Amino acid sequence: MNEARIENASVLVEGNLIKMVSTDDIDAKGATIIDGGGRTLTPGFIDNHVHLQLPGPTLPSMEANSTWEDLAISGVASAEMYLMQGFTTVRDAGGANAGLQRAIDSGMIDGPRVYPSAAFLGTRGGHADFASFTAPVGAPSNFSRLNMAQEVDSVADVQKFGRNNFRMGASQLKFMQSGGVVSAFDPWQLVAGSQAEIEAAVQVASEYGSYVMAHSYRKEAIVNALNAGVRSIEHGFMFDCEISALMAEKDAYITTNLTAFDPGLLNIPAVRDVPASLAKAKSASAAFTDYLDNMRECPAKRGHHTDCVGSVDACNIQIAYEKYLANEFFGAYTSLVALTSVGGEIAAMSGDFMNPYPAGKLGVIEEGAYADILLIDGNPLEDFAVVGTGDQWFGADPRPDSPETIRLIMKDGVIYKNTLN
């Protein structure tokens, strides 16, 4: 991606791929011409950490009260919403198997490309343990029955459920290595899973030519994950310059939900309405204050990450606010890179076998890349609001179904929105 717009360029699309990019006239007989009218053409956006089938309002509620129909219907609505917000690719960071992806790819429903992780993998009492408080060890839960979360307490468990995830259509594995905030039993400071278990997840992913993404908060957890071969650190709130250097050595990526640095975090229903989660959120917020300064001083390869658990309307607002915070914290150019080309590099790590979209690159406008394209009013490098930002989280008015400034949305060579006329 360039730090300035390339003026008066043309892009030729044939089928679902970009055939040519040129600042000269392109001679293509019979082609349909779309006049951008001086607008900005960008790759479709990529969100590297979504949960399409976690509608909330809390994890205990979803475990106790959600049927597969509830979760599936939410997934359909969420997928359409993400596409209409300009996201042509998402990486589902746990909870979704390949069913939603197949429905989108077949044209049955509208949505972005989906890179599923299938079931969260985590230890008993860890961030993937969504069972009720009184559930005995080994008892099936709603989430385990649906392969949305699996308890792994040995190398053998990791191997069994990791391989099953790939069987169920995962593109990569998700290991819950730290605790979290919106979960019942785990302190966020938890360092869960032995080094051998994390290495087992990496070994299984390597069998499939893919990689592991790890939910990691504490520095010790992040370092353990990177040394085990994990390629994508999720959240990574204790990031510092030593971690940045290790990430460069290991060719690893980080994706962080920047809303974690907003005081409004304490008002999320999944946090506010669960006393243990509220206490953890207060403690975590106090501990994560150096992330932004460290990332500016020692930048790493960072992808865009929203991590919304909740209703479609609430996630629509959170997506816009996450875009807004990215620009506030890191500026327009860095934010656009996180939204596009870095996400494409992360997607490609799923390898030759498990990458569901191997025919072209994602997140770039170049010959041979997928024709995932946005046309946007104005210049986002000068006014980032045109990508569909919102400067308020809780208390914000409902967002439009699609930002007015995103005038055209094309995914896989198919136009899903066109308001240019």
Short mmCIF file of C-alpha atoms in Angstrom, two decimals:
data_model
loop_
_atom_site.label_atom_id
_atom_site.label_comp_id
_atom_site.label_asym_id
_atom_site.label_seq_id
_atom_site.Cartn_x
_atom_site.Cartn_y
_atom_site.Cartn_z
CA MET A 1 0.00 0.00 0.00
CA ASN A 2 1.21 3.48 -0.84
CA GLU A 3 1.33 6.37 1.61
CA ALA A 4 -0.35 8.57 -1.00
CA ARG A 5 -3.10 7.92 -3.50
CA ILE A 6 -2.17 6.88 -7.02
CA GLU A 7 -4.12 9.28 -9.19
CA ASN A 8 -6.07 8.44 -12.36
CA ALA A 9 -5.54 4.69 -12.17
CA SER A 10 -7.73 2.00 -13.72
CA VAL A 11 -8.36 -1.57 -12.59
CA LEU A 12 -9.50 -4.33 -14.94
CA VAL A 13 -11.42 -7.23 -13.39
CA GLU A 14 -11.95 -10.52 -15.20
CA GLY A 15 -14.07 -13.08 -13.40
CA ASN A 16 -13.14 -12.94 -9.73
CA LEU A 17 -9.55 -11.70 -10.14
CA ILE A 18 -7.83 -8.43 -10.94
CA LYS A 19 -6.40 -8.72 -14.45
CA MET A 20 -4.56 -5.38 -14.71
CA VAL A 21 -3.80 -2.18 -12.78
CA SER A 22 -2.55 0.77 -14.78
CA THR A 23 -2.31 4.56 -14.84
CA ASP A 24 -2.68 4.31 -18.63
CA ASP A 25 -5.92 3.62 -20.46
CA ILE A 26 -6.88 -0.05 -20.50
CA ASP A 27 -8.31 -1.42 -23.74
CA ALA A 28 -10.81 -4.12 -22.82
CA LYS A 29 -13.52 -4.60 -25.45
CA GLY A 30 -16.95 -5.32 -24.06
CA ALA A 31 -15.99 -4.46 -20.51
CA THR A 32 -18.51 -2.81 -18.19
CA ILE A 33 -17.04 0.55 -17.19
CA ILE A 34 -17.52 1.87 -13.67
CA ASP A 35 -16.43 5.50 -13.41
CA GLY A 36 -14.98 6.14 -9.96
CA GLY A 37 -15.31 9.89 -10.47
CA GLY A 38 -12.15 10.73 -8.54
CA ARG A 39 -13.08 8.60 -5.56
CA THR A 40 -10.62 6.35 -3.73
CA LEU A 41 -10.36 2.69 -4.69
CA THR A 42 -9.11 0.37 -1.92
CA PRO A 43 -8.99 -3.35 -1.29
CA GLY A 44 -11.92 -4.75 0.62
CA PHE A 45 -11.36 -4.54 4.36
CA ILE A 46 -10.26 -7.53 6.45
CA ASP A 47 -11.18 -8.10 10.09
CA ASN A 48 -8.85 -10.65 11.63
CA HIS A 49 -10.84 -11.35 14.78
CA VAL A 50 -14.61 -11.71 14.63
CA HIS A 51 -17.14 -14.05 16.23
CA LEU A 52 -19.98 -14.34 13.74
CA GLN A 53 -21.92 -16.87 15.80
CA LEU A 54 -21.61 -15.40 19.31
CA PRO A 55 -24.69 -13.15 19.57
CA GLY A 56 -24.46 -12.55 23.33
CA PRO A 57 -25.57 -10.92 25.49
CA THR A 58 -23.23 -12.94 27.76
CA LEU A 59 -21.31 -16.18 27.37
CA PRO A 60 -23.25 -17.95 30.17
CA SER A 61 -26.49 -16.92 28.48
CA MET A 62 -25.36 -18.30 25.13
CA GLU A 63 -24.30 -21.56 26.74
CA ALA A 64 -27.55 -22.02 28.63
CA ASN A 65 -30.18 -20.53 26.34
CA SER A 66 -29.03 -20.61 22.71
CA THR A 67 -30.05 -23.30 20.25
CA TRP A 68 -28.12 -23.96 17.08
CA GLU A 69 -30.89 -22.08 15.25
CA ASP A 70 -30.29 -18.95 17.35
CA LEU A 71 -26.57 -19.08 16.69
CA ALA A 72 -26.95 -19.81 12.98
CA ILE A 73 -29.46 -17.02 12.39
CA SER A 74 -27.18 -14.57 14.16
CA GLY A 75 -24.32 -15.75 11.99
CA VAL A 76 -26.26 -15.06 8.80
CA ALA A 77 -27.20 -11.55 9.91
CA SER A 78 -23.67 -10.81 11.16
CA ALA A 79 -22.11 -11.98 7.91
CA GLU A 80 -24.29 -9.68 5.82
CA MET A 81 -23.60 -6.77 8.18
CA TYR A 82 -19.81 -7.20 7.97
CA LEU A 83 -19.93 -7.28 4.17
CA MET A 84 -22.03 -4.13 4.03
CA GLN A 85 -19.54 -2.37 6.32
CA GLY A 86 -16.86 -2.98 3.70
CA PHE A 87 -15.33 -6.18 5.08
CA THR A 88 -14.88 -8.66 2.25
CA THR A 89 -12.85 -11.09 4.40
CA VAL A 90 -13.04 -12.02 8.08
CA ARG A 91 -11.18 -14.50 10.23
CA ASP A 92 -13.61 -16.07 12.69
CA ALA A 93 -11.59 -16.39 15.88
CA GLY A 94 -13.60 -19.19 17.45
CA GLY A 95 -17.09 -20.62 17.51
CA ALA A 96 -17.82 -21.06 13.80
CA ASN A 97 -17.21 -24.21 11.83
CA ALA A 98 -17.37 -24.19 8.02
CA GLY A 99 -21.15 -24.23 7.56
CA LEU A 100 -21.55 -20.46 7.35
CA GLN A 101 -18.55 -20.22 5.03
CA ARG A 102 -20.06 -22.83 2.70
CA ALA A 103 -23.40 -21.03 2.61
CA ILE A 104 -21.70 -17.75 1.68
CA ASP A 105 -19.43 -19.31 -0.94
CA SER A 106 -22.38 -21.09 -2.56
CA GLY A 107 -24.31 -17.82 -2.88
CA MET A 108 -27.06 -18.95 -0.53
CA ILE A 109 -26.43 -15.96 1.74
CA ASP A 110 -24.38 -12.76 1.45
CA GLY A 111 -21.26 -12.31 3.50
CA PRO A 112 -17.50 -11.93 3.46
CA ARG A 113 -14.94 -14.64 2.84
CA VAL A 114 -14.66 -16.54 6.14
CA TYR A 115 -11.55 -18.14 7.62
CA PRO A 116 -13.06 -20.31 10.41
CA SER A 117 -11.20 -21.51 13.49
CA ALA A 118 -13.97 -23.95 14.55
CA ALA A 119 -13.90 -24.72 18.29
CA PHE A 120 -11.88 -22.67 20.73
CA LEU A 121 -9.27 -24.94 22.33
CA GLY A 122 -8.69 -24.25 26.03
CA THR A 123 -8.08 -25.81 29.42
CA ARG A 124 -10.58 -26.66 32.14
CA GLY A 125 -11.39 -23.41 33.91
CA GLY A 126 -9.77 -21.42 31.09
CA HIS A 127 -11.11 -18.94 28.58
CA ALA A 128 -12.76 -21.61 26.44
CA ASP A 129 -14.61 -23.23 29.38
CA PHE A 130 -18.16 -22.01 28.88
CA ALA A 131 -19.86 -24.84 30.80
CA SER A 132 -22.13 -24.09 33.74
CA PHE A 133 -20.59 -23.72 37.19
CA THR A 134 -21.87 -27.11 38.35
CA ALA A 135 -20.84 -29.06 35.22
CA PRO A 136 -18.63 -32.05 36.18
CA VAL A 137 -15.28 -32.60 34.50
CA GLY A 138 -15.74 -34.04 31.04
CA ALA A 139 -19.47 -33.31 30.81
CA PRO A 140 -20.60 -32.09 27.39
CA SER A 141 -21.73 -28.49 27.14
CA ASN A 142 -23.87 -26.72 24.56
CA PHE A 143 -20.73 -25.27 22.99
CA SER A 144 -18.83 -28.57 22.97
CA ARG A 145 -21.75 -30.42 21.37
CA LEU A 146 -21.79 -27.84 18.58
CA ASN A 147 -17.95 -27.87 18.32
CA MET A 148 -17.80 -24.22 19.28
CA ALA A 149 -15.46 -24.76 22.27
CA GLN A 150 -13.57 -27.83 23.45
CA GLU A 151 -11.81 -28.53 26.74
CA VAL A 152 -8.22 -29.71 26.21
CA ASP A 153 -6.20 -30.81 29.23
CA SER A 154 -3.46 -32.91 27.67
CA VAL A 155 -1.36 -33.18 24.55
CA ALA A 156 -3.69 -35.97 23.40
CA ASP A 157 -6.74 -33.71 23.81
CA VAL A 158 -5.09 -30.94 21.81
CA GLN A 159 -4.24 -33.36 19.03
CA LYS A 160 -7.70 -34.94 18.97
CA PHE A 161 -9.75 -31.75 18.99
CA GLY A 162 -7.26 -29.81 16.84
CA ARG A 163 -7.48 -32.43 14.12
CA ASN A 164 -11.26 -32.49 14.47
CA ASN A 165 -11.34 -28.74 13.93
CA PHE A 166 -9.58 -29.11 10.61
CA ARG A 167 -12.01 -31.93 9.82
CA MET A 168 -14.84 -29.46 10.48
CA GLY A 169 -13.40 -26.93 8.05
CA ALA A 170 -11.07 -24.78 10.17
CA SER A 171 -8.46 -22.76 8.30
CA GLN A 172 -6.31 -22.38 11.43
CA LEU A 173 -6.47 -23.28 15.14
CA LYS A 174 -7.32 -20.99 18.05
CA PHE A 175 -5.69 -21.78 21.43
CA MET A 176 -6.94 -19.97 24.55
CA GLN A 177 -3.66 -19.47 26.34
CA SER A 178 -4.51 -16.60 28.70
CA GLY A 179 -7.60 -15.95 30.72
CA GLY A 180 -10.06 -13.29 29.74
CA VAL A 181 -12.66 -10.82 30.88
CA VAL A 182 -16.03 -12.02 29.56
CA SER A 183 -15.66 -15.57 30.89
CA ALA A 184 -16.63 -17.12 34.18
CA PHE A 185 -13.73 -18.96 35.76
CA ASP A 186 -10.41 -17.59 34.51
CA PRO A 187 -8.42 -14.63 35.77
CA TRP A 188 -7.09 -12.64 32.83
CA GLN A 189 -3.58 -13.17 34.22
CA LEU A 190 -3.87 -16.94 33.70
CA VAL A 191 -1.14 -18.66 31.69
CA ALA A 192 -3.12 -21.69 30.57
CA GLY A 193 -1.86 -24.81 28.86
CA SER A 194 1.56 -26.37 29.23
CA GLN A 195 4.27 -25.57 26.73
CA ALA A 196 3.91 -29.13 25.45
CA GLU A 197 0.18 -28.58 24.83
CA ILE A 198 0.76 -25.34 22.94
CA GLU A 199 3.50 -27.03 20.92
CA ALA A 200 1.03 -29.86 20.19
CA ALA A 201 -1.41 -27.36 18.70
CA VAL A 202 1.37 -25.97 16.51
CA GLN A 203 2.34 -29.51 15.52
CA VAL A 204 -1.23 -30.35 14.48
CA ALA A 205 -1.56 -27.12 12.52
CA SER A 206 1.76 -27.85 10.81
CA GLU A 207 0.43 -31.24 9.72
CA TYR A 208 -2.17 -29.31 7.74
CA GLY A 209 0.26 -26.64 6.52
CA SER A 210 -1.47 -24.04 8.67
CA TYR A 211 -0.81 -22.12 11.91
CA VAL A 212 -2.05 -21.35 15.42
CA MET A 213 -3.51 -18.11 16.73
CA ALA A 214 -3.28 -17.72 20.50
CA HIS A 215 -5.43 -15.68 22.86
CA SER A 216 -2.58 -14.20 24.93
CA TYR A 217 -2.60 -11.28 27.38
CA ARG A 218 0.41 -11.50 29.70
CA LYS A 219 3.97 -11.07 28.49
CA GLU A 220 4.90 -14.54 29.73
CA ALA A 221 2.02 -16.05 27.76
CA ILE A 222 2.94 -14.16 24.59
CA VAL A 223 6.60 -15.20 24.80
CA ASN A 224 5.65 -18.84 25.48
CA ALA A 225 3.33 -18.82 22.48
CA LEU A 226 5.90 -17.33 20.12
CA ASN A 227 8.58 -19.75 21.28
CA ALA A 228 6.17 -22.64 20.68
CA GLY A 229 5.67 -21.55 17.06
CA VAL A 230 2.40 -19.61 17.32
CA ARG A 231 2.21 -17.17 14.40
CA SER A 232 -0.66 -14.88 15.44
CA ILE A 233 -0.98 -13.28 18.88
CA GLU A 234 -4.55 -12.23 19.69
CA HIS A 235 -5.04 -9.21 21.96
CA GLY A 236 -1.42 -9.20 23.20
CA PHE A 237 -2.12 -6.40 25.66
CA MET A 238 1.23 -6.70 27.48
CA PHE A 239 3.10 -6.12 24.22
CA ASP A 240 6.47 -4.39 24.55
CA CYS A 241 9.64 -3.84 22.52
CA GLU A 242 11.14 -7.19 23.55
CA ILE A 243 8.04 -8.94 22.23
CA SER A 244 8.23 -6.88 19.04
CA ALA A 245 11.79 -8.11 18.43
CA LEU A 246 10.78 -11.72 19.10
CA MET A 247 7.82 -11.37 16.74
CA ALA A 248 10.12 -10.14 13.99
CA GLU A 249 12.44 -13.10 14.59
CA LYS A 250 9.52 -15.55 14.45
CA ASP A 251 7.73 -13.77 11.54
CA ALA A 252 4.61 -13.44 13.68
CA TYR A 253 1.61 -11.11 13.69
CA ILE A 254 -0.51 -9.45 16.36
CA THR A 255 -4.14 -8.36 16.26
CA THR A 256 -5.55 -6.22 19.06
CA ASN A 257 -9.04 -4.94 19.81
CA LEU A 258 -8.36 -1.26 20.47
CA THR A 259 -11.72 -0.82 22.21
CA ALA A 260 -9.99 -2.52 25.16
CA PHE A 261 -8.34 0.86 25.81
CA ASP A 262 -11.63 2.73 26.02
CA PRO A 263 -13.37 3.36 29.37
CA GLY A 264 -16.59 2.25 27.70
CA LEU A 265 -15.34 -1.33 27.97
CA LEU A 266 -16.89 -1.45 31.42
CA ASN A 267 -20.34 -0.86 29.91
CA ILE A 268 -20.39 -3.89 27.62
CA PRO A 269 -23.35 -6.01 28.78
CA ALA A 270 -21.16 -9.13 28.83
CA VAL A 271 -18.85 -7.25 31.24
CA ARG A 272 -21.20 -4.95 33.13
CA ASP A 273 -23.81 -7.61 33.94
CA VAL A 274 -21.37 -10.25 35.27
CA PRO A 275 -19.70 -9.13 38.53
CA ALA A 276 -16.61 -11.30 38.06
CA SER A 277 -16.12 -9.98 34.54
CA LEU A 278 -16.53 -6.39 35.67
CA ALA A 279 -13.86 -6.83 38.34
CA LYS A 280 -11.50 -8.42 35.83
CA ALA A 281 -12.09 -5.65 33.30
CA LYS A 282 -11.16 -2.98 35.84
CA SER A 283 -7.95 -4.82 36.74
CA ALA A 284 -7.02 -5.48 33.12
CA SER A 285 -7.60 -1.89 32.04
CA ALA A 286 -5.17 -0.71 34.69
CA ALA A 287 -2.52 -3.20 33.52
CA PHE A 288 -2.67 -2.53 29.77
CA THR A 289 -1.78 1.17 29.76
CA ASP A 290 1.61 0.82 28.00
CA TYR A 291 0.41 -1.06 24.91
CA LEU A 292 -0.20 1.97 22.70
CA ASP A 293 3.12 3.66 23.47
CA ASN A 294 5.00 0.38 22.98
CA MET A 295 3.31 -0.32 19.66
CA ARG A 296 4.16 3.16 18.40
CA GLU A 297 7.78 2.87 19.55
CA CYS A 298 8.37 -0.69 18.34
CA PRO A 299 5.68 -1.45 15.74
CA ALA A 300 4.90 -5.03 14.83
CA LYS A 301 2.85 -6.51 12.00
CA ARG A 302 -0.60 -5.68 13.35
CA GLY A 303 -3.94 -6.60 11.81
CA HIS A 304 -7.36 -5.02 12.35
CA HIS A 305 -9.42 -6.74 15.08
CA THR A 306 -12.91 -5.93 16.40
CA ASP A 307 -13.78 -8.96 18.58
CA CYS A 308 -17.45 -8.12 19.04
CA VAL A 309 -19.67 -10.51 20.98
CA GLY A 310 -23.24 -9.30 20.87
CA SER A 311 -26.15 -8.31 18.67
CA VAL A 312 -25.72 -7.31 15.04
CA ASP A 313 -26.68 -3.70 15.77
CA ALA A 314 -24.23 -3.48 18.69
CA CYS A 315 -21.42 -4.98 16.61
CA ASN A 316 -22.13 -2.55 13.77
CA ILE A 317 -21.52 0.31 16.22
CA GLN A 318 -18.42 -1.35 17.67
CA ILE A 319 -16.92 -1.94 14.20
CA ALA A 320 -17.24 1.75 13.36
CA TYR A 321 -15.74 2.73 16.71
CA GLU A 322 -12.83 0.31 16.27
CA LYS A 323 -12.04 1.96 12.92
CA TYR A 324 -12.21 5.36 14.62
CA LEU A 325 -9.85 4.35 17.44
CA ALA A 326 -7.34 2.86 14.98
CA ASN A 327 -6.97 6.25 13.32
CA GLU A 328 -6.88 8.10 16.64
CA PHE A 329 -4.13 5.86 18.01
CA PHE A 330 -2.03 5.09 14.92
CA GLY A 331 -3.06 7.38 12.05
CA ALA A 332 -4.78 6.77 8.73
CA TYR A 333 -2.03 5.07 6.75
CA THR A 334 -1.12 2.53 9.44
CA SER A 335 -4.81 1.85 10.04
CA LEU A 336 -5.46 1.20 6.34
CA VAL A 337 -2.52 -1.19 6.18
CA ALA A 338 -3.94 -3.07 9.19
CA LEU A 339 -7.36 -3.18 7.49
CA THR A 340 -6.03 -4.55 4.20
CA SER A 341 -2.60 -5.94 3.30
CA VAL A 342 -1.63 -7.23 6.76
CA GLY A 343 -4.92 -9.10 6.92
CA GLY A 344 -4.16 -10.63 3.54
CA GLU A 345 -0.79 -11.85 4.81
CA ILE A 346 -2.45 -13.39 7.87
CA ALA A 347 -5.01 -15.16 5.67
CA ALA A 348 -2.25 -16.60 3.51
CA MET A 349 -0.64 -18.26 6.55
CA SER A 350 -3.37 -20.92 6.41
CA GLY A 351 -1.24 -22.43 3.67
CA ASP A 352 -1.70 -24.34 0.45
CA PHE A 353 -4.02 -27.01 1.90
CA MET A 354 -6.36 -25.24 4.32
CA ASN A 355 -6.63 -21.81 2.70
CA PRO A 356 -10.20 -21.77 1.37
CA TYR A 357 -9.33 -19.04 -1.14
CA PRO A 358 -5.98 -19.98 -2.70
CA ALA A 359 -6.42 -18.53 -6.19
CA GLY A 360 -5.26 -14.97 -5.44
CA LYS A 361 -3.96 -12.55 -2.85
CA LEU A 362 -6.25 -10.71 -0.46
CA GLY A 363 -5.95 -7.17 0.86
CA VAL A 364 -4.13 -5.71 -2.15
CA ILE A 365 -4.95 -4.18 -5.53
CA GLU A 366 -2.57 -5.88 -7.92
CA GLU A 367 -2.60 -8.22 -10.88
CA GLY A 368 -3.73 -11.70 -9.85
CA ALA A 369 -5.31 -10.60 -6.57
CA TYR A 370 -8.95 -11.33 -5.78
CA ALA A 371 -11.35 -8.67 -7.03
CA ASP A 372 -12.36 -7.49 -3.55
CA ILE A 373 -12.73 -3.74 -4.08
CA LEU A 374 -14.26 -0.69 -2.41
CA LEU A 375 -14.92 2.74 -3.93
CA ILE A 376 -14.98 5.42 -1.26
CA ASP A 377 -15.99 9.08 -1.33
CA GLY A 378 -13.03 11.29 -0.52
CA ASN A 379 -9.51 10.34 0.56
CA PRO A 380 -9.24 8.25 3.74
CA LEU A 381 -5.60 9.26 4.14
CA GLU A 382 -6.86 12.81 4.71
CA ASP A 383 -10.25 12.10 6.30
CA PHE A 384 -10.44 8.62 7.79
CA ALA A 385 -14.14 9.02 8.58
CA VAL A 386 -14.96 8.09 4.99
CA VAL A 387 -14.16 4.41 5.70
CA GLY A 388 -17.21 4.31 7.97
CA THR A 389 -16.03 5.35 11.42
CA GLY A 390 -18.09 6.28 14.46
CA ASP A 391 -16.71 8.38 17.29
CA GLN A 392 -18.99 6.93 19.96
CA TRP A 393 -19.46 3.43 21.33
CA PHE A 394 -22.06 3.10 24.07
CA GLY A 395 -24.93 5.49 23.67
CA ALA A 396 -24.30 5.82 19.94
CA ASP A 397 -27.25 5.97 17.57
CA PRO A 398 -27.81 2.88 15.42
CA ARG A 399 -25.48 2.76 12.43
CA PRO A 400 -26.72 2.67 8.83
CA ASP A 401 -26.80 -0.71 7.13
CA SER A 402 -23.79 0.47 5.12
CA PRO A 403 -21.71 3.67 5.33
CA GLU A 404 -22.94 6.21 2.78
CA THR A 405 -19.34 7.06 1.87
CA ILE A 406 -18.58 3.49 0.79
CA ARG A 407 -20.22 3.73 -2.60
CA LEU A 408 -19.29 0.39 -4.12
CA ILE A 409 -18.57 -2.98 -2.53
CA MET A 410 -17.25 -5.77 -4.75
CA LYS A 411 -16.28 -9.20 -3.46
CA ASP A 412 -14.96 -11.94 -5.70
CA GLY A 413 -15.81 -9.85 -8.74
CA VAL A 414 -19.47 -9.53 -7.71
CA ILE A 415 -20.95 -6.14 -6.86
CA TYR A 416 -22.98 -6.18 -3.61
CA LYS A 417 -23.48 -2.43 -3.35
CA ASN A 418 -23.35 0.34 -5.93
CA THR A 419 -24.71 3.82 -5.16
CA LEU A 420 -22.59 5.65 -7.72
CA ASN A 421 -25.61 6.55 -9.81
#
